[in-house]
CSV table of C-alpha atoms in Angstrom, one decimal:
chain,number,residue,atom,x,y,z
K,1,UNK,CA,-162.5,-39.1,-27.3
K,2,UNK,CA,-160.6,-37.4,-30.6
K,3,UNK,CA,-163.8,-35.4,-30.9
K,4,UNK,CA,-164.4,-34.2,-27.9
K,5,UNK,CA,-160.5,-33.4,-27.3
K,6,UNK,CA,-160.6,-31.5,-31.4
K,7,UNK,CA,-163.5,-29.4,-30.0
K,8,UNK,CA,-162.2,-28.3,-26.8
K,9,UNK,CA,-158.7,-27.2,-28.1
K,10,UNK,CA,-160.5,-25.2,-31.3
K,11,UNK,CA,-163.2,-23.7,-28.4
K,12,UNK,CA,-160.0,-22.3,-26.5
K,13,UNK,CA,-158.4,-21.1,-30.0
K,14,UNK,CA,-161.8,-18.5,-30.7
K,15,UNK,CA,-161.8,-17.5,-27.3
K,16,UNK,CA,-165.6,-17.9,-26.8
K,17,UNK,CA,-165.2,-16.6,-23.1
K,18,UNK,CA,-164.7,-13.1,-24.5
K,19,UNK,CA,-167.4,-10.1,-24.2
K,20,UNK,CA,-168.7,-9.9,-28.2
K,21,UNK,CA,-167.6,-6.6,-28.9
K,22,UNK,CA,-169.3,-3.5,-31.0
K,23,UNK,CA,-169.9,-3.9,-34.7
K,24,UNK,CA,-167.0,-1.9,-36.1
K,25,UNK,CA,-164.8,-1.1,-32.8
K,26,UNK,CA,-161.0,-0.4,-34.0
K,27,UNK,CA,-158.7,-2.6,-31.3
K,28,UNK,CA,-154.8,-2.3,-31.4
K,29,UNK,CA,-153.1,-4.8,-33.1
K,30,UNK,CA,-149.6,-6.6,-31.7
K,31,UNK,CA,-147.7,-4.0,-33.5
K,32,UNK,CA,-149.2,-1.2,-32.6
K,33,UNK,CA,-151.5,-0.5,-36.0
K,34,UNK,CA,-154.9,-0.5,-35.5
K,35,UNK,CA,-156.7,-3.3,-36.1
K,36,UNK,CA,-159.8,-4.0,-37.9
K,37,UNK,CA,-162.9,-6.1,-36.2
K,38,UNK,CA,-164.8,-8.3,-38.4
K,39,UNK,CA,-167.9,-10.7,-38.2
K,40,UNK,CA,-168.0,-14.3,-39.3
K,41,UNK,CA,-171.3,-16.0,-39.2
K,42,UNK,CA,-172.8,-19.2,-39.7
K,43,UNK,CA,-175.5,-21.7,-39.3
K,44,UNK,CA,-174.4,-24.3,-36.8
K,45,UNK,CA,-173.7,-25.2,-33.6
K,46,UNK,CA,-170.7,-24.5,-31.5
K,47,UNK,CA,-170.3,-28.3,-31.5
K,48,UNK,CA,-170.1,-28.2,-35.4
K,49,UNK,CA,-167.8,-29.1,-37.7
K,50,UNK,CA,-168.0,-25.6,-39.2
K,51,UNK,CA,-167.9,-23.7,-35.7
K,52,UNK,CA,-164.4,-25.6,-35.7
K,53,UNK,CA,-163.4,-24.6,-39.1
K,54,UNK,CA,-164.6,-20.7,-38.3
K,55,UNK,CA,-162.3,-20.7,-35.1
K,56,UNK,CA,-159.3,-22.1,-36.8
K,57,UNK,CA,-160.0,-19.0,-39.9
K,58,UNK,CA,-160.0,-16.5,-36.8
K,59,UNK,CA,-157.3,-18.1,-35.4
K,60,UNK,CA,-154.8,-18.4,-38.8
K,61,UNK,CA,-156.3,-14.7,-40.0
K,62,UNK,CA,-155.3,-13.1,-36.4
K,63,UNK,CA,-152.0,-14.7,-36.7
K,64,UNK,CA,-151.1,-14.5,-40.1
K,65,UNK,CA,-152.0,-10.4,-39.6
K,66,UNK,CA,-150.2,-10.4,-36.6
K,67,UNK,CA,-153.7,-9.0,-35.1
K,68,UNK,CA,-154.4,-6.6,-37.6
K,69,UNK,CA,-157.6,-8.3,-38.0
K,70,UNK,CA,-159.5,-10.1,-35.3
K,71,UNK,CA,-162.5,-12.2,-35.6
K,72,UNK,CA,-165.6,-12.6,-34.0
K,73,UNK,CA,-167.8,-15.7,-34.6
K,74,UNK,CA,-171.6,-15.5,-34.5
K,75,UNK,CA,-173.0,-19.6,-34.8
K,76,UNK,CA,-176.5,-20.6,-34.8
K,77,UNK,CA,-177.6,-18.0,-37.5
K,78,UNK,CA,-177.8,-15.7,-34.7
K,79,UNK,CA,-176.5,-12.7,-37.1
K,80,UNK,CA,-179.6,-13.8,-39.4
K,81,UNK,CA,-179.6,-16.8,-42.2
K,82,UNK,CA,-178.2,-16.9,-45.5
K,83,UNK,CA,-180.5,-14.5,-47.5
K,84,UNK,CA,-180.0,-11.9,-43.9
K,85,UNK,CA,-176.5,-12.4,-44.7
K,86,UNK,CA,-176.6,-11.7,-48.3
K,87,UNK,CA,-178.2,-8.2,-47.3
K,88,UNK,CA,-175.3,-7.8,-44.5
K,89,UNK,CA,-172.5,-8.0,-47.0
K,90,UNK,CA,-174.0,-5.5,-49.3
K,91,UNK,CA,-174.8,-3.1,-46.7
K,92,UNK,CA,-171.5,-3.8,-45.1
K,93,UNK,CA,-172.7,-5.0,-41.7
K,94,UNK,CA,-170.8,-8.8,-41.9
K,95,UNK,CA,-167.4,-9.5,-43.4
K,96,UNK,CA,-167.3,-13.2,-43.7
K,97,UNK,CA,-169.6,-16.0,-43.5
K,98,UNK,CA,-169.6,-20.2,-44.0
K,99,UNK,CA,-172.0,-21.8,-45.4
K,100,UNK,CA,-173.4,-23.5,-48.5
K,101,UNK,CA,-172.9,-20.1,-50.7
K,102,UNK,CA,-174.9,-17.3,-52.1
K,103,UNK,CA,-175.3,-19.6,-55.6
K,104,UNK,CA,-177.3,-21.0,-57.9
K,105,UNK,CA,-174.4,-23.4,-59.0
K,106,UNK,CA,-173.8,-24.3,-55.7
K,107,UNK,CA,-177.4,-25.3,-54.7
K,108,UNK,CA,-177.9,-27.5,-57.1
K,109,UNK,CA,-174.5,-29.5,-57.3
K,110,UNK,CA,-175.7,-30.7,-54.4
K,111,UNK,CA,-178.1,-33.0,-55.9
K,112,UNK,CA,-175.0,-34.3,-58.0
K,113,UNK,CA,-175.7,-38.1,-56.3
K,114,UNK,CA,-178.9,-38.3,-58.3
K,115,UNK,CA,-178.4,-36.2,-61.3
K,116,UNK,CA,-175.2,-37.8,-62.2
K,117,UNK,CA,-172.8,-40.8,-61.5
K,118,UNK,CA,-170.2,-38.6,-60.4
K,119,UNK,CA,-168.3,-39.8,-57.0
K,120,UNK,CA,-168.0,-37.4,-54.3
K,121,UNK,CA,-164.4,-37.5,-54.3
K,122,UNK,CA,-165.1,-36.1,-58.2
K,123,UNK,CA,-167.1,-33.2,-56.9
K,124,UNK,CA,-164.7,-32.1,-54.2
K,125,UNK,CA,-161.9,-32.5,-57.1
K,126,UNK,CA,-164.2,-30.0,-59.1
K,127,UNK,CA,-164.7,-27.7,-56.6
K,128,UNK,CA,-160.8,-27.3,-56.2
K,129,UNK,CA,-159.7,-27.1,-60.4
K,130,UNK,CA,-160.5,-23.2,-60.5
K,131,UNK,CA,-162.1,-24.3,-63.9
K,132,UNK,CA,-165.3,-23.4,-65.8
K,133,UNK,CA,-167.2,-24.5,-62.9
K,134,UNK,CA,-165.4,-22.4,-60.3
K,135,UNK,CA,-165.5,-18.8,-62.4
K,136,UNK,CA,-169.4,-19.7,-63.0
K,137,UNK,CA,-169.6,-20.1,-59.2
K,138,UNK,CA,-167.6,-16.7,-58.8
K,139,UNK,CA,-169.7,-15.2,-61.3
K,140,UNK,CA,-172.9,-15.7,-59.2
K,141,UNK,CA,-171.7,-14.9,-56.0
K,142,UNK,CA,-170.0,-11.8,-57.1
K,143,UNK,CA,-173.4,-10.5,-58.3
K,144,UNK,CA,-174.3,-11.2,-54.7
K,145,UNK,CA,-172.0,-9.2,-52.8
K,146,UNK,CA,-169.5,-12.0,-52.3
K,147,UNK,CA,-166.5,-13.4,-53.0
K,148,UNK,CA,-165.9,-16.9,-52.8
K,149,UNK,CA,-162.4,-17.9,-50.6
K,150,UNK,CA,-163.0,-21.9,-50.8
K,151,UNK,CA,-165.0,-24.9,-50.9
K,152,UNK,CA,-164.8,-27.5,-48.0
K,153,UNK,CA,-164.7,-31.2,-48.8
K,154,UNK,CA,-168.3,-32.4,-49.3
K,155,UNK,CA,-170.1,-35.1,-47.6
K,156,UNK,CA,-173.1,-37.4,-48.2
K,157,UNK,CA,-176.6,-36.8,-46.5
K,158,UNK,CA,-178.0,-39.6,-44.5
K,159,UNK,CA,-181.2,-40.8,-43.2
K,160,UNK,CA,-182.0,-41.4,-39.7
K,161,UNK,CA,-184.9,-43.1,-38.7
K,162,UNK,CA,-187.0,-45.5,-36.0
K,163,UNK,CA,-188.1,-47.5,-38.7
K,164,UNK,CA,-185.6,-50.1,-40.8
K,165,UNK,CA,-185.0,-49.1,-43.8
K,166,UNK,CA,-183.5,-51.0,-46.6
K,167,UNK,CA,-185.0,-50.5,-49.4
K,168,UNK,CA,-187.2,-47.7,-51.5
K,169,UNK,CA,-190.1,-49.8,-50.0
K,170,UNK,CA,-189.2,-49.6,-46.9
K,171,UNK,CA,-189.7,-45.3,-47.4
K,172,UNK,CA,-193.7,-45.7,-47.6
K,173,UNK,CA,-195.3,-43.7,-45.4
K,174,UNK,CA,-192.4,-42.1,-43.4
K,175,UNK,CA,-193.1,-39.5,-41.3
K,176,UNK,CA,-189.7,-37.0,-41.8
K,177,UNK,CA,-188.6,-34.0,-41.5
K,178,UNK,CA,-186.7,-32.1,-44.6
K,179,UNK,CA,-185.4,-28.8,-45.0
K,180,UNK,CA,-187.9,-25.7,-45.3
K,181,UNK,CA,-186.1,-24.8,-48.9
K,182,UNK,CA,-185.6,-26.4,-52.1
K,183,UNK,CA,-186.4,-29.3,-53.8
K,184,UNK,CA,-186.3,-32.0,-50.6
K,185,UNK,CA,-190.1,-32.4,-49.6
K,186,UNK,CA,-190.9,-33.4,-53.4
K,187,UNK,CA,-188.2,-35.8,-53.8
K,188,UNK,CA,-189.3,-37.8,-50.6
K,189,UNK,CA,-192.6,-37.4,-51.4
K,190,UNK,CA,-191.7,-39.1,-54.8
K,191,UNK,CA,-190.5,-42.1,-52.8
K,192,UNK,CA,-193.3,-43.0,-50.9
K,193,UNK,CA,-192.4,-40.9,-47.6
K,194,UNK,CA,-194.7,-38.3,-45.9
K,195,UNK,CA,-192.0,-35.3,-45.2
K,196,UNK,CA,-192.8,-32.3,-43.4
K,197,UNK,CA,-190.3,-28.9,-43.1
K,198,UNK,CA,-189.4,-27.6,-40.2
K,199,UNK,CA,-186.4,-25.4,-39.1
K,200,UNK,CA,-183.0,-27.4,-38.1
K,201,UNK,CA,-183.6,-25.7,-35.0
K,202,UNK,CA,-187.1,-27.3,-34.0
K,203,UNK,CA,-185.5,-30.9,-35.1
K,204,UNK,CA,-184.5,-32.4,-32.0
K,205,UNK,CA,-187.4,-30.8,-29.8
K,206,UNK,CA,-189.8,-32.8,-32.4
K,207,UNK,CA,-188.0,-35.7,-32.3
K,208,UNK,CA,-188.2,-36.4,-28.7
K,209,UNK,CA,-191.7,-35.4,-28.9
K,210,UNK,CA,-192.4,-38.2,-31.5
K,211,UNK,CA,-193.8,-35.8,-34.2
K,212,UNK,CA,-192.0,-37.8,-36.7
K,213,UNK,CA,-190.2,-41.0,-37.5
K,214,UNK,CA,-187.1,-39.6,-38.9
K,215,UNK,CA,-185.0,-36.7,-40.8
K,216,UNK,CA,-182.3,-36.7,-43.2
K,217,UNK,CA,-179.0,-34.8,-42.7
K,218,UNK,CA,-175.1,-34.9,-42.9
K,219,UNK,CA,-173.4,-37.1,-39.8
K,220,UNK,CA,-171.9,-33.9,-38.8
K,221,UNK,CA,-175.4,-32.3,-38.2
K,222,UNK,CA,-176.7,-35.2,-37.0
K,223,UNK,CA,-173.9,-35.7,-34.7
K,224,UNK,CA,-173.2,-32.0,-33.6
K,225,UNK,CA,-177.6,-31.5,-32.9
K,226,UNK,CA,-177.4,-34.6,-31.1
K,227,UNK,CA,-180.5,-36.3,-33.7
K,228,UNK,CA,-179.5,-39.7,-33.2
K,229,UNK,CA,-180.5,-39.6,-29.2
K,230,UNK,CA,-184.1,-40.2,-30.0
K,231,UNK,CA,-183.6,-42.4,-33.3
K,232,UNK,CA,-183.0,-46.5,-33.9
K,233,UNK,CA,-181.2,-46.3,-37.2
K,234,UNK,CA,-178.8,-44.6,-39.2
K,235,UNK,CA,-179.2,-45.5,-42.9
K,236,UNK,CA,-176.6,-44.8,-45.3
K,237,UNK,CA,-178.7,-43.4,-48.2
K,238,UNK,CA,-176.0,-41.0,-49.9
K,239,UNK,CA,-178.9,-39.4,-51.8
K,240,UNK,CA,-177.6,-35.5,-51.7
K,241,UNK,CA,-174.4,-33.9,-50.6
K,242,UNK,CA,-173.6,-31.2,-48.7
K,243,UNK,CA,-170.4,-28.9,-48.2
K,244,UNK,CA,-169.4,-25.5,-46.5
K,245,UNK,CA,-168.0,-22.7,-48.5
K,246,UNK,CA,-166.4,-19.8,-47.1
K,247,UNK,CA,-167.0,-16.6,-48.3
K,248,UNK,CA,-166.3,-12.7,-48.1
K,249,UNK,CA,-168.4,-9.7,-48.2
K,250,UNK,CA,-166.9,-8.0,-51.8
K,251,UNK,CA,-167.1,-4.5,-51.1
K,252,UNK,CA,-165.1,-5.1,-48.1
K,253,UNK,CA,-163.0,-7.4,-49.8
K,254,UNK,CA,-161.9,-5.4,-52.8
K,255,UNK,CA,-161.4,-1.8,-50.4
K,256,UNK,CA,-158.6,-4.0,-48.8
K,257,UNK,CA,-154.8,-3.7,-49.4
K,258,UNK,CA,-153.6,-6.1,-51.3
K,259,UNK,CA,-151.4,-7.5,-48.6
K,260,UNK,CA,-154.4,-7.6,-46.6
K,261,UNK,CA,-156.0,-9.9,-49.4
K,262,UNK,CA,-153.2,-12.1,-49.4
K,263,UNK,CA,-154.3,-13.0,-45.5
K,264,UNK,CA,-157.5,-13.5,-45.5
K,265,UNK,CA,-156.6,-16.2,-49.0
K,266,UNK,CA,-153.3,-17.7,-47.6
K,267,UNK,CA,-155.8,-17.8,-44.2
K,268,UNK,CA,-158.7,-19.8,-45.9
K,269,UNK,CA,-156.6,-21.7,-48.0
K,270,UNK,CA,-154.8,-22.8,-44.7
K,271,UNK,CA,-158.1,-24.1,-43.6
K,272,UNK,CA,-159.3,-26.0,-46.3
K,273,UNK,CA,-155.8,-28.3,-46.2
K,274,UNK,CA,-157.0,-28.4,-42.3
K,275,UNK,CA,-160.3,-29.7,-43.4
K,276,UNK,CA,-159.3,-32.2,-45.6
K,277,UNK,CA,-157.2,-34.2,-43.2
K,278,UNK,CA,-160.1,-34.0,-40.4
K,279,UNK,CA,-163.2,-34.7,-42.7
K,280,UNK,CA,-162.2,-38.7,-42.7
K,281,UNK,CA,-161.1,-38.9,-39.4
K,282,UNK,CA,-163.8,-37.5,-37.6
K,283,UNK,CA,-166.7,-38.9,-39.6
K,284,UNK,CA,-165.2,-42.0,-38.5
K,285,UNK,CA,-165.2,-40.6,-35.1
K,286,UNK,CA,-168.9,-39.7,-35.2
K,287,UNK,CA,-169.6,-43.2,-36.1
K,288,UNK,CA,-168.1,-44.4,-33.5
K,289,UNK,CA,-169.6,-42.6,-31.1
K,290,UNK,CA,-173.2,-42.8,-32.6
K,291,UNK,CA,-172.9,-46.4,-32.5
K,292,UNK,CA,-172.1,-46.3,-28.6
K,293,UNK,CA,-175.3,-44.3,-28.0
K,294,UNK,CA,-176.9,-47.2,-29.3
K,295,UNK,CA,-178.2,-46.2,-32.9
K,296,UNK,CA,-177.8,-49.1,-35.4
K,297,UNK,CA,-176.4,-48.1,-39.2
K,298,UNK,CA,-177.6,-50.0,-41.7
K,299,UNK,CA,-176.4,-49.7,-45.3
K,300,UNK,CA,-178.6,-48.3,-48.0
K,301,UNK,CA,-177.4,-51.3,-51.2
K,302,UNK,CA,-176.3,-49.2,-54.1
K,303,UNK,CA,-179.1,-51.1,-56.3
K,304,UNK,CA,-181.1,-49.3,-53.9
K,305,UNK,CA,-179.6,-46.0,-54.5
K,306,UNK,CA,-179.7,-46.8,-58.4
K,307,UNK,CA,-184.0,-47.1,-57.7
K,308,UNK,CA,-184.0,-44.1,-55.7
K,309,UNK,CA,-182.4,-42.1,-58.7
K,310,UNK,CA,-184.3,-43.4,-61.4
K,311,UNK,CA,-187.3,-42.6,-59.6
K,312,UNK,CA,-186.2,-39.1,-59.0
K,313,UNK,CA,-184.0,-37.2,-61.6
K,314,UNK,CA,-186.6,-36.7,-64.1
K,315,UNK,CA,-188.6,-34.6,-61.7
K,316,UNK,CA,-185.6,-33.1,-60.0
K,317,UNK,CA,-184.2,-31.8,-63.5
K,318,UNK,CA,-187.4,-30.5,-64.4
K,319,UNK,CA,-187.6,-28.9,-61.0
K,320,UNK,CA,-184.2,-27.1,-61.3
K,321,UNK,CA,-185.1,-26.3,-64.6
K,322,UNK,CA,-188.1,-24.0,-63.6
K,323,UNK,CA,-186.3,-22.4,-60.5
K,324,UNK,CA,-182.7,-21.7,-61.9
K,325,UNK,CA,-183.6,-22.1,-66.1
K,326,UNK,CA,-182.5,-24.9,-68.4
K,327,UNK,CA,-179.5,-23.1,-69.5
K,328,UNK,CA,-177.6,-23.1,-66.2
K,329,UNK,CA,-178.8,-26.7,-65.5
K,330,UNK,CA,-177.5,-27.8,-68.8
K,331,UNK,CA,-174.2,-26.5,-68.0
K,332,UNK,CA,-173.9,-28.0,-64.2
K,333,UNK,CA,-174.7,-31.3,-66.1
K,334,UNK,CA,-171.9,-30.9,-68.9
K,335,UNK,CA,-169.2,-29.5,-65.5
K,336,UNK,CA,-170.3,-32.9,-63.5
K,337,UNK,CA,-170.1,-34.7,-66.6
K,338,UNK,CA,-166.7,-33.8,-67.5
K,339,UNK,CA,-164.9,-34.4,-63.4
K,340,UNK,CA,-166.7,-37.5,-64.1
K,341,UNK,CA,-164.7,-38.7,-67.1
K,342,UNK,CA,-167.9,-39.2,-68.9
């Protein structure tokens, strides 16, 4: 399958045969000058779309330095999670990592489906403008120790499930699982559904154990974790996005050369074009071979979607409101207001 060919040739490209080697350990480069080792970490699988995307960086940043820098790759948060890797880029212990970004901005554009009529295409088209909404991005990572490279193309969360659903109705009483942080357990909860948290992890463990009905995440997750081996039904509920971002620790960053700069930015921009001519083509893939397994996808009508909004952006504005302040919420509104052509 394209999938499982994509994966093997980008699994041969980071060299994940090789020994890790010692924080910090200068290596020669091809032309003799030695060359520095970095860290890139991140939260996913080696089966992931992101563990793809990090081994195609190491491979265009090795190459594009001509081995002045070479890249290790630390998957499955096993270099610590975001906030960890926060305090690594301050203290100088990780260069680079992908993920959903150390920002305020960031976490909430991600409810964008229900605080706004804005099409995912129109957030991805935000995301790459440089505009008002970038430098406020930059701002905030910046304050963290970071330095944003790029934003990946976004994609919709999904639920899964052993239950139909078709409907807001039809979310009474589900048993799911939602992510430990944030707002997700009270917006299902404001549906009708009975969520629990639990690390991404501890998912697939408890669902083959039966310890609930269902979970909600992107079809790459779902797909890369395996999720939909113990559920009936992928439904098509849209309700939150997600994206990677990849980012670089900014003490590190600016103590570079400025030629040295220019890789690691011609390098992730390099990536990002990669990305958006395999988001489409694999999500169809996944489908594909979802539907093989046996799981059933069922579409989630947009009325549907409309109900589920209505129902949930009063509290969810309120809720960002208290955690990130009614100032910065004002202005993600006017930013998703304005890609939208409203």
């Amino acid at each position: 399958m394209i999938s499982s060919l994509f994966v093997f040739m980008f699994f041969s490209a980071c060299g994940t045969a090789k020994e890790p080697m010692p924080l910090f350990q200068e290596i020669p480069s091809q032309d003799g000058e030695e060359a520095r080792y970095v860290l890139l970490t991140h939260s996913e699988t080696t089966e992931s779309t992101t563990h793809q995307l990090a081994c195609l960086f190491q491979q265009e940043l090795e190459e594009i330095s001509a081995g002045r820098f070479r890249v290790s790759i630390y998957p499955n948060n096993t270099l610590g999670n975001l906030e960890d890797g926060v305090h690594a880029f301050s203290s100088g212990a990780v260069e680079f990592r992908m993920g959903s970004g150390p920002s305020d901005l960031l976490q909430m554009v991600k409810w964008s489906p229900v605080l706004s009529d804005i099409s995912i295409e129109e957030v991805n088209d935000m995301f790459q403008e440089k505009g008002d909404f970038w430098e406020a991005v930059q701002n905030e990572c910046q304050l963290e120790q970071s330095q944003l490279l790029t934003i990946f193309p976004a994609e919709y969360r999904v639920l899964t499930s052993n239950r139909s659903v078709e409907s807001c109705a039809d979310l009474n009483g589900l048993r799911l699982r939602v992510p430990e942080l944030g707002y997700d357990r009270q917006f299902w909860s404001g549906l009708g559904a009975s969520p629990y948290t639990a690390p991404i992890e501890a998912v697939y463990f408890e669902l083959q154990q039966g310890q609930y009905e269902g979970q909600e995440n992107t079809l790459s997750s779902i797909y890369s974790n395996r999720f939909y081996e113990y559920q009936d039904y992928l439904i098509e509920t849209n309700h939150k996005i997600y994206f990677d971002s990849l980012y670089v620790s900014l003490p590190f960053y600016q103590n570079l050369r400025d030629e040295e700069r220019v890789w690691i930015d011609t390098a992730s921009q390099r990536v990002y074009r990669h990305a958006c001519g395999l988001s489409e083509t694999q999500q169809t893939q996944y489908w594909e071979d979802m539907k093989y397994e046996g799981i059933r996808q069922l579409e989630f009508p947009l009325e549907e979607q409309l109900v589920m909004r209505e129902i949930s952006v009063e509290g969810l504005t309120n809720s960002l409101k208290e955690n990130y302040g009614a100032e910065k919420v004002a202005f993600l509104l006017s930013c998703l207001s304005q890609a939208g052509g409203n």
